[in-house]
XYZ file of N, CA and C in Angstrom:
627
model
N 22.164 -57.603 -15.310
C 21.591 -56.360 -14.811
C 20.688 -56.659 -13.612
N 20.665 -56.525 -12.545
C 20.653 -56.640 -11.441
C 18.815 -56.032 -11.029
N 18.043 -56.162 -10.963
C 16.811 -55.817 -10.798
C 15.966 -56.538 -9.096
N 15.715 -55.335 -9.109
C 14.782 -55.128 -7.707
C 13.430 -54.522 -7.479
N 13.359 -54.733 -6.233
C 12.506 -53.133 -5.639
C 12.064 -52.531 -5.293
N 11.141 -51.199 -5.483
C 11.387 -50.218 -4.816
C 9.953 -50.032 -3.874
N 9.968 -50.030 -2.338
C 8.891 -49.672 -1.689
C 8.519 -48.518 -1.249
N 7.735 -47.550 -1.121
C 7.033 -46.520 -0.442
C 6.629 -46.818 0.781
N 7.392 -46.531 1.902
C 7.030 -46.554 2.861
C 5.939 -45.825 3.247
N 5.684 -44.309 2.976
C 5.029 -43.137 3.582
C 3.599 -43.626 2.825
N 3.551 -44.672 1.779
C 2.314 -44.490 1.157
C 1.672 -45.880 1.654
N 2.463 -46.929 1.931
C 1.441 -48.089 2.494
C 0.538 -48.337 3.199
N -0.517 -48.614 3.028
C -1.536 -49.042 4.517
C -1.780 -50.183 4.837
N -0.678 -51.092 4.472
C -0.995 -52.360 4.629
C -2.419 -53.228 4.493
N -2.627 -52.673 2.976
C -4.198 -53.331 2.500
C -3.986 -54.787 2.321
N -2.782 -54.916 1.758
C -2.776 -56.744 1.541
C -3.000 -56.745 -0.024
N -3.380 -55.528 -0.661
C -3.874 -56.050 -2.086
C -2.929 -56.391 -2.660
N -1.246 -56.465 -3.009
C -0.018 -57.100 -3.364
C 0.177 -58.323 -3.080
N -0.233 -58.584 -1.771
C -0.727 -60.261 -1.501
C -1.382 -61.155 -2.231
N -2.867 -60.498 -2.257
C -4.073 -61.207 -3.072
C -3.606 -61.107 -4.133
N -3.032 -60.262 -4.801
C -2.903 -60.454 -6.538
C -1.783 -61.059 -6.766
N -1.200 -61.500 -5.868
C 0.130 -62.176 -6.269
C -0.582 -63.817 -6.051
N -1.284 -63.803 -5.221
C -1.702 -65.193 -4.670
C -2.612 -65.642 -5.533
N -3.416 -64.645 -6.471
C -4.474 -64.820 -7.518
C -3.739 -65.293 -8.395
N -2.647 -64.398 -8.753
C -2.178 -64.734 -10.438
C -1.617 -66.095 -10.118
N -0.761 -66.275 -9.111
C -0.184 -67.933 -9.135
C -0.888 -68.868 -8.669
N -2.305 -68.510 -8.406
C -3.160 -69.534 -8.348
C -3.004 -70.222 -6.883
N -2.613 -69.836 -5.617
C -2.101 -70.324 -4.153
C -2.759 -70.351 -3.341
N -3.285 -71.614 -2.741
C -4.118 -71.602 -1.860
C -4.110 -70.946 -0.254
N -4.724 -71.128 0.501
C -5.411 -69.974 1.624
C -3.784 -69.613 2.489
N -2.593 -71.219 2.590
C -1.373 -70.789 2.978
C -0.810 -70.478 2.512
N -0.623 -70.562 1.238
C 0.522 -70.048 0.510
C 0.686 -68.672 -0.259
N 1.831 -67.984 -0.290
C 1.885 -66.544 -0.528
C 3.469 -66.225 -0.749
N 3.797 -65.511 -1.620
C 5.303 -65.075 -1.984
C 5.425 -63.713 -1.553
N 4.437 -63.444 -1.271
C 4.438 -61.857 -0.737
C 3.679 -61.638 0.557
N 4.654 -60.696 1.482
C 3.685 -60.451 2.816
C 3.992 -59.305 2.779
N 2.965 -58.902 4.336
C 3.046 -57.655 4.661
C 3.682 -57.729 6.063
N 4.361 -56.993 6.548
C 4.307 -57.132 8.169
C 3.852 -55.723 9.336
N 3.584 -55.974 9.724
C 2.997 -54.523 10.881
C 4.529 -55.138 12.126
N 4.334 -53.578 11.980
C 5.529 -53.111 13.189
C 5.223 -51.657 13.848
N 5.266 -52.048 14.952
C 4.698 -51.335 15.599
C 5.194 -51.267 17.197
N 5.572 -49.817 17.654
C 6.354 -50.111 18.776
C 6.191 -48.009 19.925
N 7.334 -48.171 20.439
C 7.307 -46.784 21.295
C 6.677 -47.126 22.645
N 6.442 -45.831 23.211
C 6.484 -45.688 24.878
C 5.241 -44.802 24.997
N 4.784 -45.143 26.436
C 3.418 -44.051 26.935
C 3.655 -44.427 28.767
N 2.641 -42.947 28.714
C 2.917 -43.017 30.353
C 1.861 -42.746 31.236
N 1.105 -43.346 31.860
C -0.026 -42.807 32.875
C 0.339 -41.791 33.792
N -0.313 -40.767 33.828
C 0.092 -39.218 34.554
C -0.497 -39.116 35.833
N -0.225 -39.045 37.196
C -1.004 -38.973 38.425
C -2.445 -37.940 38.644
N -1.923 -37.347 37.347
C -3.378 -36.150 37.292
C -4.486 -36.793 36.760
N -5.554 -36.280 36.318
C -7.030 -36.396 35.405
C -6.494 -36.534 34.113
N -5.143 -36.016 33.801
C -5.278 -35.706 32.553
C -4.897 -37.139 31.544
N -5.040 -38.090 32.052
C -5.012 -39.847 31.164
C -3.409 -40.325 30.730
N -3.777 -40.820 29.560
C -2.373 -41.660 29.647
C -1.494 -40.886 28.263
N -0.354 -40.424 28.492
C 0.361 -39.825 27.369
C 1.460 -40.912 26.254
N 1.190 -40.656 25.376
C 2.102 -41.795 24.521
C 3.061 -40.436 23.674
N 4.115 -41.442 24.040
C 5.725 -40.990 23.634
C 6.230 -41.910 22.760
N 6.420 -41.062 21.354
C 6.922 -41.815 20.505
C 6.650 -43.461 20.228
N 5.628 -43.320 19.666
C 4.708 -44.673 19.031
C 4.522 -44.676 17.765
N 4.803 -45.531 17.327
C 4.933 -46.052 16.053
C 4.209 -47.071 15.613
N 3.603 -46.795 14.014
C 3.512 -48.189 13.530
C 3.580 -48.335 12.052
N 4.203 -48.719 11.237
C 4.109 -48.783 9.714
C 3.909 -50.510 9.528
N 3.949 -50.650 8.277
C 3.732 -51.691 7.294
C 4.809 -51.824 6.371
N 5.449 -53.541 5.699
C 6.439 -53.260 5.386
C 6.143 -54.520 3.682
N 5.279 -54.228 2.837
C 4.994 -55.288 1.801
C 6.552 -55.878 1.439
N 6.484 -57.369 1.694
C 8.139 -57.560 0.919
C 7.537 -58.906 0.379
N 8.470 -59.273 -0.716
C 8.646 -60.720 -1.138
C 10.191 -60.955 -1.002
N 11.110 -61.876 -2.126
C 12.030 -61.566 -2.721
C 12.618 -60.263 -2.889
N 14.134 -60.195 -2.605
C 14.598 -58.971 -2.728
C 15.647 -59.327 -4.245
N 15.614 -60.526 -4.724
C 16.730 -60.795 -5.597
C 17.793 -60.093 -5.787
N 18.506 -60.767 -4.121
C 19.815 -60.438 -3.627
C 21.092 -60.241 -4.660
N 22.213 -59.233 -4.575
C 23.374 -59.759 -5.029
C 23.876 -60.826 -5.096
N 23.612 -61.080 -3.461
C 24.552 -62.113 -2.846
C 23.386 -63.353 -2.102
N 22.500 -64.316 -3.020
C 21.480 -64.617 -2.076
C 22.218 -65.759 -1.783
N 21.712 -65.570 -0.138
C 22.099 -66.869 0.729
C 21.901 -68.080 0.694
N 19.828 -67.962 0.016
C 19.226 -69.121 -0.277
C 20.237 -69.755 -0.824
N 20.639 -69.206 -2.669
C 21.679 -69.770 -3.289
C 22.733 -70.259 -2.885
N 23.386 -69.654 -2.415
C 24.356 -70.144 -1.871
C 24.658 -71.409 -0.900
N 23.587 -71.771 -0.402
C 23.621 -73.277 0.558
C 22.821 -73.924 -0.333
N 22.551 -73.743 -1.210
C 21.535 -75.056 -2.263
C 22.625 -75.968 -2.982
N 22.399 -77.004 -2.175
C 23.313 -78.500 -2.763
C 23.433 -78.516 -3.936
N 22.104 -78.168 -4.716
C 21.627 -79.140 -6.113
C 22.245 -77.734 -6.844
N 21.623 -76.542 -6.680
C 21.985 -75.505 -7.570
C 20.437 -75.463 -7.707
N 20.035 -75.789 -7.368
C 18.379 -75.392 -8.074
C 17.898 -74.396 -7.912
N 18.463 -73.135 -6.600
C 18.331 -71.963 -6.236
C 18.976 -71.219 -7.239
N 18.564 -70.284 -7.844
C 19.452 -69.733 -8.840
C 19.443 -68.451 -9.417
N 20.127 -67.702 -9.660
C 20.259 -66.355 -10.516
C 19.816 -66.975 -12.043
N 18.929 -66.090 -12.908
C 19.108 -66.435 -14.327
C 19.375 -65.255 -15.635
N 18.757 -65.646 -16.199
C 19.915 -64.614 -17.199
C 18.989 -63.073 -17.043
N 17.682 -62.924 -16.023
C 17.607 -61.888 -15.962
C 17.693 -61.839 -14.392
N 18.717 -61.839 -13.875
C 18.983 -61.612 -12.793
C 18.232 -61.842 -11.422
N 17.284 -62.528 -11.857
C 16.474 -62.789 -10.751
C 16.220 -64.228 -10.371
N 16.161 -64.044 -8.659
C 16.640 -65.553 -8.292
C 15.140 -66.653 -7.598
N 15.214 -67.901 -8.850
C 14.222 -68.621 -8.093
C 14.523 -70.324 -8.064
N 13.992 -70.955 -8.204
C 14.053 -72.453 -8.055
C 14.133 -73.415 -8.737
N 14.824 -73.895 -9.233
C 14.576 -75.040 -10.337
C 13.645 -76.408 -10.026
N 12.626 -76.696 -10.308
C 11.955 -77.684 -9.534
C 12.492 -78.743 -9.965
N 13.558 -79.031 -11.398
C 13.606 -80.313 -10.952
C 14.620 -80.583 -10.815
N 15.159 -79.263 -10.396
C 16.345 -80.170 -8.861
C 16.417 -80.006 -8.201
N 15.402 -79.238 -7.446
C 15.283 -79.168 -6.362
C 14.607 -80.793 -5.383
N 15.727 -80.647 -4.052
C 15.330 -82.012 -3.580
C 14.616 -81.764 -2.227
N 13.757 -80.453 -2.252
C 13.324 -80.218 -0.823
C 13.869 -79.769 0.566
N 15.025 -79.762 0.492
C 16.090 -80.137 1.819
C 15.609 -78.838 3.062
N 15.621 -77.574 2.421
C 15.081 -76.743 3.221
C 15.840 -75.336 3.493
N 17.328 -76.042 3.287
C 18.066 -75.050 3.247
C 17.929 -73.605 3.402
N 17.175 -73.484 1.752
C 17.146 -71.756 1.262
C 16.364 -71.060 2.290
N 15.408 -71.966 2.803
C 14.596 -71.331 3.795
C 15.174 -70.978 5.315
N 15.599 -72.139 5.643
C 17.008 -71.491 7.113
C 17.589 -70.321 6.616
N 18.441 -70.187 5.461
C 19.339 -69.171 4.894
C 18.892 -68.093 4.581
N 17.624 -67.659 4.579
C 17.259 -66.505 3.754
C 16.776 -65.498 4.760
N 17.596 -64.135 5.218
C 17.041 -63.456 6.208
C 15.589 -62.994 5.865
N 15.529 -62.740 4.871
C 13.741 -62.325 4.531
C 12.109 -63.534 4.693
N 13.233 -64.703 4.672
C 12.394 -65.681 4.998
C 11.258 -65.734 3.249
N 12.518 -65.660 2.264
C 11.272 -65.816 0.726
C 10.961 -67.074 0.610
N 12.076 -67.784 0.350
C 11.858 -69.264 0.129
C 11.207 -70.167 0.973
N 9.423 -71.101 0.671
C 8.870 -71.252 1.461
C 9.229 -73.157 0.912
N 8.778 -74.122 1.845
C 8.531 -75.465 0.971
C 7.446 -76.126 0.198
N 6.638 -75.556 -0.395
C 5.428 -76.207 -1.222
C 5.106 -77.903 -0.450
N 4.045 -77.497 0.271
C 3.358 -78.251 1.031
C 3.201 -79.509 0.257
N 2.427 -79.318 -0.661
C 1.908 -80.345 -2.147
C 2.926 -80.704 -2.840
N 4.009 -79.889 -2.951
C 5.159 -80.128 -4.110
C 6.147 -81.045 -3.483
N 6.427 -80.562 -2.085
C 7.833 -80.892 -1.291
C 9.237 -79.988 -1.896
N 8.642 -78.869 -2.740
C 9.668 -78.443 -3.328
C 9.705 -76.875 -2.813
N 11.067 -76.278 -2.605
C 11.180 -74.753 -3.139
C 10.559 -73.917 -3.842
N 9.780 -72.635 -3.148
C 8.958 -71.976 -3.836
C 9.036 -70.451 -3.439
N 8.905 -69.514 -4.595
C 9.177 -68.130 -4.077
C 9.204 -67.348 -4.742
N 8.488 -66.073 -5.155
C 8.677 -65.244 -5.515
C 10.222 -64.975 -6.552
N 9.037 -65.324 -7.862
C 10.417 -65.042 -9.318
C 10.447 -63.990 -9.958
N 9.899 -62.698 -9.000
C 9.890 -61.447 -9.509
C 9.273 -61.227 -10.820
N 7.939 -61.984 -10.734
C 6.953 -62.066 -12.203
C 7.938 -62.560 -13.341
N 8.850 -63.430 -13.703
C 10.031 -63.324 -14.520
C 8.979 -63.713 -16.020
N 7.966 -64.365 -16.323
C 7.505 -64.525 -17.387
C 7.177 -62.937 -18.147
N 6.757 -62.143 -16.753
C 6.310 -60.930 -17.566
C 7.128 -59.718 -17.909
N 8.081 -60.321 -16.611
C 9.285 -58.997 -17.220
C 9.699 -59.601 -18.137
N 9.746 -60.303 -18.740
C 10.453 -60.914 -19.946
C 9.817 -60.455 -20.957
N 8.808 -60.063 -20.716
C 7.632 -59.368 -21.777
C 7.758 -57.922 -21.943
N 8.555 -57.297 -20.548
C 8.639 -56.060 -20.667
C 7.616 -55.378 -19.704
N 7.109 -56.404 -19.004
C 5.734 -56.127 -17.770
C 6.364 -55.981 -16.683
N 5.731 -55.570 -15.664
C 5.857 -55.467 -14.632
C 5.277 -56.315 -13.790
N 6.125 -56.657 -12.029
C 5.576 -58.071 -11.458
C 3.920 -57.799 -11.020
N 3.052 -58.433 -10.544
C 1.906 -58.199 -10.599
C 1.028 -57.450 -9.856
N 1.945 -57.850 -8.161
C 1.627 -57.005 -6.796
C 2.324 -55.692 -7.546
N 3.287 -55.173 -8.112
C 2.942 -53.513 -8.495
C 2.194 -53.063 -9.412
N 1.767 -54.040 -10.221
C 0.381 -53.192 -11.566
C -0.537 -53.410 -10.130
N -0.842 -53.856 -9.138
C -1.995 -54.026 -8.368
C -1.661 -53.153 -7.465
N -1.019 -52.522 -6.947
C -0.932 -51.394 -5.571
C -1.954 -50.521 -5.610
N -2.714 -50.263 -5.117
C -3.638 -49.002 -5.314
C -3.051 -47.958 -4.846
N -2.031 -47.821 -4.104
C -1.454 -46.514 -3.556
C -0.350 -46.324 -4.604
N 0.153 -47.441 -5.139
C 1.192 -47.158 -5.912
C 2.673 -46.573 -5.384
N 2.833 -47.871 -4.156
C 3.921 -47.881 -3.241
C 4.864 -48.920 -3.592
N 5.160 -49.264 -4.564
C 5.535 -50.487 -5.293
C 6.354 -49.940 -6.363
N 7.436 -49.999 -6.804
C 7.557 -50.226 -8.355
C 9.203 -51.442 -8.494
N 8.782 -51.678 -9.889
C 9.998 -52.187 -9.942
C 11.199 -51.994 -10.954
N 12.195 -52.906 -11.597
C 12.660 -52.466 -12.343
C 14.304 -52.489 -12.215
N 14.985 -52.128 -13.235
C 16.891 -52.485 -13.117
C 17.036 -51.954 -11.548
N 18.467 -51.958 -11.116
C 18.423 -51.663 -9.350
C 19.024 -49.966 -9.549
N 19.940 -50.112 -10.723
C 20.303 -48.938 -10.839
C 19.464 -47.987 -11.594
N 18.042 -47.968 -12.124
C 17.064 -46.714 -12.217
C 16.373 -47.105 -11.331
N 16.286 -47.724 -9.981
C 15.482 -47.385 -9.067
C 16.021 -46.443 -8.213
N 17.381 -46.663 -7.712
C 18.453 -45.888 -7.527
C 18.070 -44.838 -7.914
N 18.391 -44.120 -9.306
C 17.841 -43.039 -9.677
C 16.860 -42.517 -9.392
N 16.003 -42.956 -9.696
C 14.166 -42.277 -9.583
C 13.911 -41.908 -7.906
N 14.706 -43.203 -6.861
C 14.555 -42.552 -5.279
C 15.553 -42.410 -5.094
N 16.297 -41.322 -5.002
C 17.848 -41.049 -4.316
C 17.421 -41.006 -2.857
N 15.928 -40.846 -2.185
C 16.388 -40.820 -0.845
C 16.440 -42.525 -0.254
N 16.353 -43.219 -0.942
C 15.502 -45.032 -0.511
C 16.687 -45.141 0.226
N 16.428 -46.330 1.423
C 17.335 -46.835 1.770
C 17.101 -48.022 1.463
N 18.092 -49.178 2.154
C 18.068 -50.626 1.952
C 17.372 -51.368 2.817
N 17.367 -50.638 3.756
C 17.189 -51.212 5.361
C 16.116 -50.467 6.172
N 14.727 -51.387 6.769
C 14.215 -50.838 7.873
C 14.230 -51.366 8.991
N 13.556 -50.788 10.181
C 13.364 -52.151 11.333
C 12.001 -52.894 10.790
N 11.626 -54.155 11.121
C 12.577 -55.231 11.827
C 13.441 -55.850 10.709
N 13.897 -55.266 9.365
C 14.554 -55.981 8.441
C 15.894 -56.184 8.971
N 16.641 -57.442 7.859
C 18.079 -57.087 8.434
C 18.998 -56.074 7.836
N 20.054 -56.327 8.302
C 20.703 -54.774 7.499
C 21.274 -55.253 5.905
N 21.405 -54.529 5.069
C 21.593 -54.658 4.062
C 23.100 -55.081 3.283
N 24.199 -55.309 4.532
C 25.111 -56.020 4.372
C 25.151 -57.860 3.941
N 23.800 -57.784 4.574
C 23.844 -59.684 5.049
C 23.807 -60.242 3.925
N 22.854 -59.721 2.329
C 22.567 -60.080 1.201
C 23.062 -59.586 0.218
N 23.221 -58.063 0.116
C 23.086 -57.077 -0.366
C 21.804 -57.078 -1.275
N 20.370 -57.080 -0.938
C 19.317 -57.009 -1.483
C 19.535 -55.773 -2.612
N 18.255 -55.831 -3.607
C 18.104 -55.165 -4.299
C 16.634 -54.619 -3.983
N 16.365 -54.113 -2.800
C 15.396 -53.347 -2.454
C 15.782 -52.001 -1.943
N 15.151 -50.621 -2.142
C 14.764 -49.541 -1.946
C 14.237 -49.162 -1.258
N 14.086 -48.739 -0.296
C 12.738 -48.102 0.107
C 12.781 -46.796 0.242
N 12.191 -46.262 0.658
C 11.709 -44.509 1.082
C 11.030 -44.949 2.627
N 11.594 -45.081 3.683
C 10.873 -44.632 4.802
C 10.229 -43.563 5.405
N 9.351 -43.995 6.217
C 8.166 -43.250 6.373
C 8.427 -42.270 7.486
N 8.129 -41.418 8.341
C 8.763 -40.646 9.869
C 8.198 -42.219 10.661
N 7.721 -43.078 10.542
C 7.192 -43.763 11.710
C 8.345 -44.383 11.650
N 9.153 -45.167 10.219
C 10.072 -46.112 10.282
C 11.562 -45.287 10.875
N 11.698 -43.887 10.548
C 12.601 -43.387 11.458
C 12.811 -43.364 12.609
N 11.321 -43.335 13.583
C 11.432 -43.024 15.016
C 11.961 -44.359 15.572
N 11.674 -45.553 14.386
C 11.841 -46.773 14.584
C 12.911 -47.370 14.477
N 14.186 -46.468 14.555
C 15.519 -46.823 13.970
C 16.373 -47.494 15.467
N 15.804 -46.993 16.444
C 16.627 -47.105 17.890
C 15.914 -48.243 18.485
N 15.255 -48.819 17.711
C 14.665 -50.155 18.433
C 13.776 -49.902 19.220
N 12.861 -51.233 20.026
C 11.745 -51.244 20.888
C 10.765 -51.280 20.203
N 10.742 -51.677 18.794
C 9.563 -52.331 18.530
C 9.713 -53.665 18.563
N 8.187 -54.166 17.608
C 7.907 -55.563 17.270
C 7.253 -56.038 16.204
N 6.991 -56.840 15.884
C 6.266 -57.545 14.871
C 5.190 -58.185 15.039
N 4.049 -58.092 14.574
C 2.462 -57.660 15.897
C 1.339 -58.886 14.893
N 2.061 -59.383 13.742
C 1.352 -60.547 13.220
C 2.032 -61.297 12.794
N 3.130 -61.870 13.332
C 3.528 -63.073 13.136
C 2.678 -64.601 12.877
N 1.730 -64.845 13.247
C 1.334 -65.528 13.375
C 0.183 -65.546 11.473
N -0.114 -64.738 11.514
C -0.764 -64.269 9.676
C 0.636 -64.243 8.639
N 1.970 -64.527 8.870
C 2.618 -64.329 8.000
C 3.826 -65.055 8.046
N 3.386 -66.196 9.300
C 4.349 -66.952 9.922
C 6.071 -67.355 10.018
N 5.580 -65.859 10.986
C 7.046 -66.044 11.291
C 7.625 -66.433 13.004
């Protein structure tokens, strides 16, 4: 059963608190993080020969919290020599550390960029979709922590349900062919205006990409 999920675009403000509590509960120091946020932000403006200042045309900016999408089809997996990248019996895909041999792979392969290399470990690391607690019947931790409550998670097909409008795909993500992720979203009017391109990605450097 196939589990993902689901973001609120219209409700994010890119607080970061899905970050910190993900980075709290696994205990990760100041670089390390399974969850980001990204700002995107883009559109046109125009200085007017009159008094009357500078006009902005269609400007945009949203926020986009992602970790792991625990793909149908993940790529990571799929180029991992050892197998240590892996689907498990609850459908969600993470790392086996001890076979994993470092190589790097999952991380070239993964359009979302989940799989990071554990600095200290030398090993594969990433977002396992809280799997101890859904196993409990919990939920992963960045959504009991959302304060807006732009988050949820859960099978792919009642997320499906609950947002019939979500799509798969925003800008700057890739399109939802490449993996077939198991993410949702609900975009926001900013991520619409944002569909024809001309934006960017305005903190790369906080989330290193």
């Amino acid at each position: 059963m196939p589990r993902g999920f689901f973001f609120d675009n219209t409700r994010c403000t890119g607080c970061r608190t899905c970050v910190l509590a993900c980075k709290d509960y696994r205990d990760h120091g100041t670089g390390d993080a399974f969850r980001m946020v990204i700002d995107y932000e883009g559109g046109s403006w125009s200085q007017q020969d009159s008094d009357d200042g500078v006009f902005a045309r269609n400007v945009f900016a949203y926020h986009i919290s992602l970790a792991c999408n625990h793909c149908n089809s993940p790529a990571c997996a799929q180029v991992c020599p050892t197998g240590a990248m892996h689907k498990d019996e609850l459908d969600l895909v993470w790392p086996d550390a001890n076979k994993c041999i470092g190589c790097g792979y999952c991380t070239m392969a993964c359009p979302y960029h989940a799989p990071r290399i554990d600095a200290r470990l030398k090993r594969s690391s990433k977002c396992d979709g809280c799997r101890d607690r859904v196993a409990q019947g919990a939920r992963p931790i960045c959504v009991e922590a959302c304060p807006l409550r732009a988050l949820d998670f859960g099978a792919a097909f009642e997320l499906h349900e609950r947002h019939p409008d979500a799509v798969r795909s925003i800008m700057p993500l890739p399109d939802e062919s490449a993996t077939s992720p198991n993410l949702y979203i609900l975009p926001s009017p900013a991520a619409l205006a944002a569909e024809d391109g001309g934006g960017r990605i305005v903190n790369r450097g906080e989330i290193g990409l």
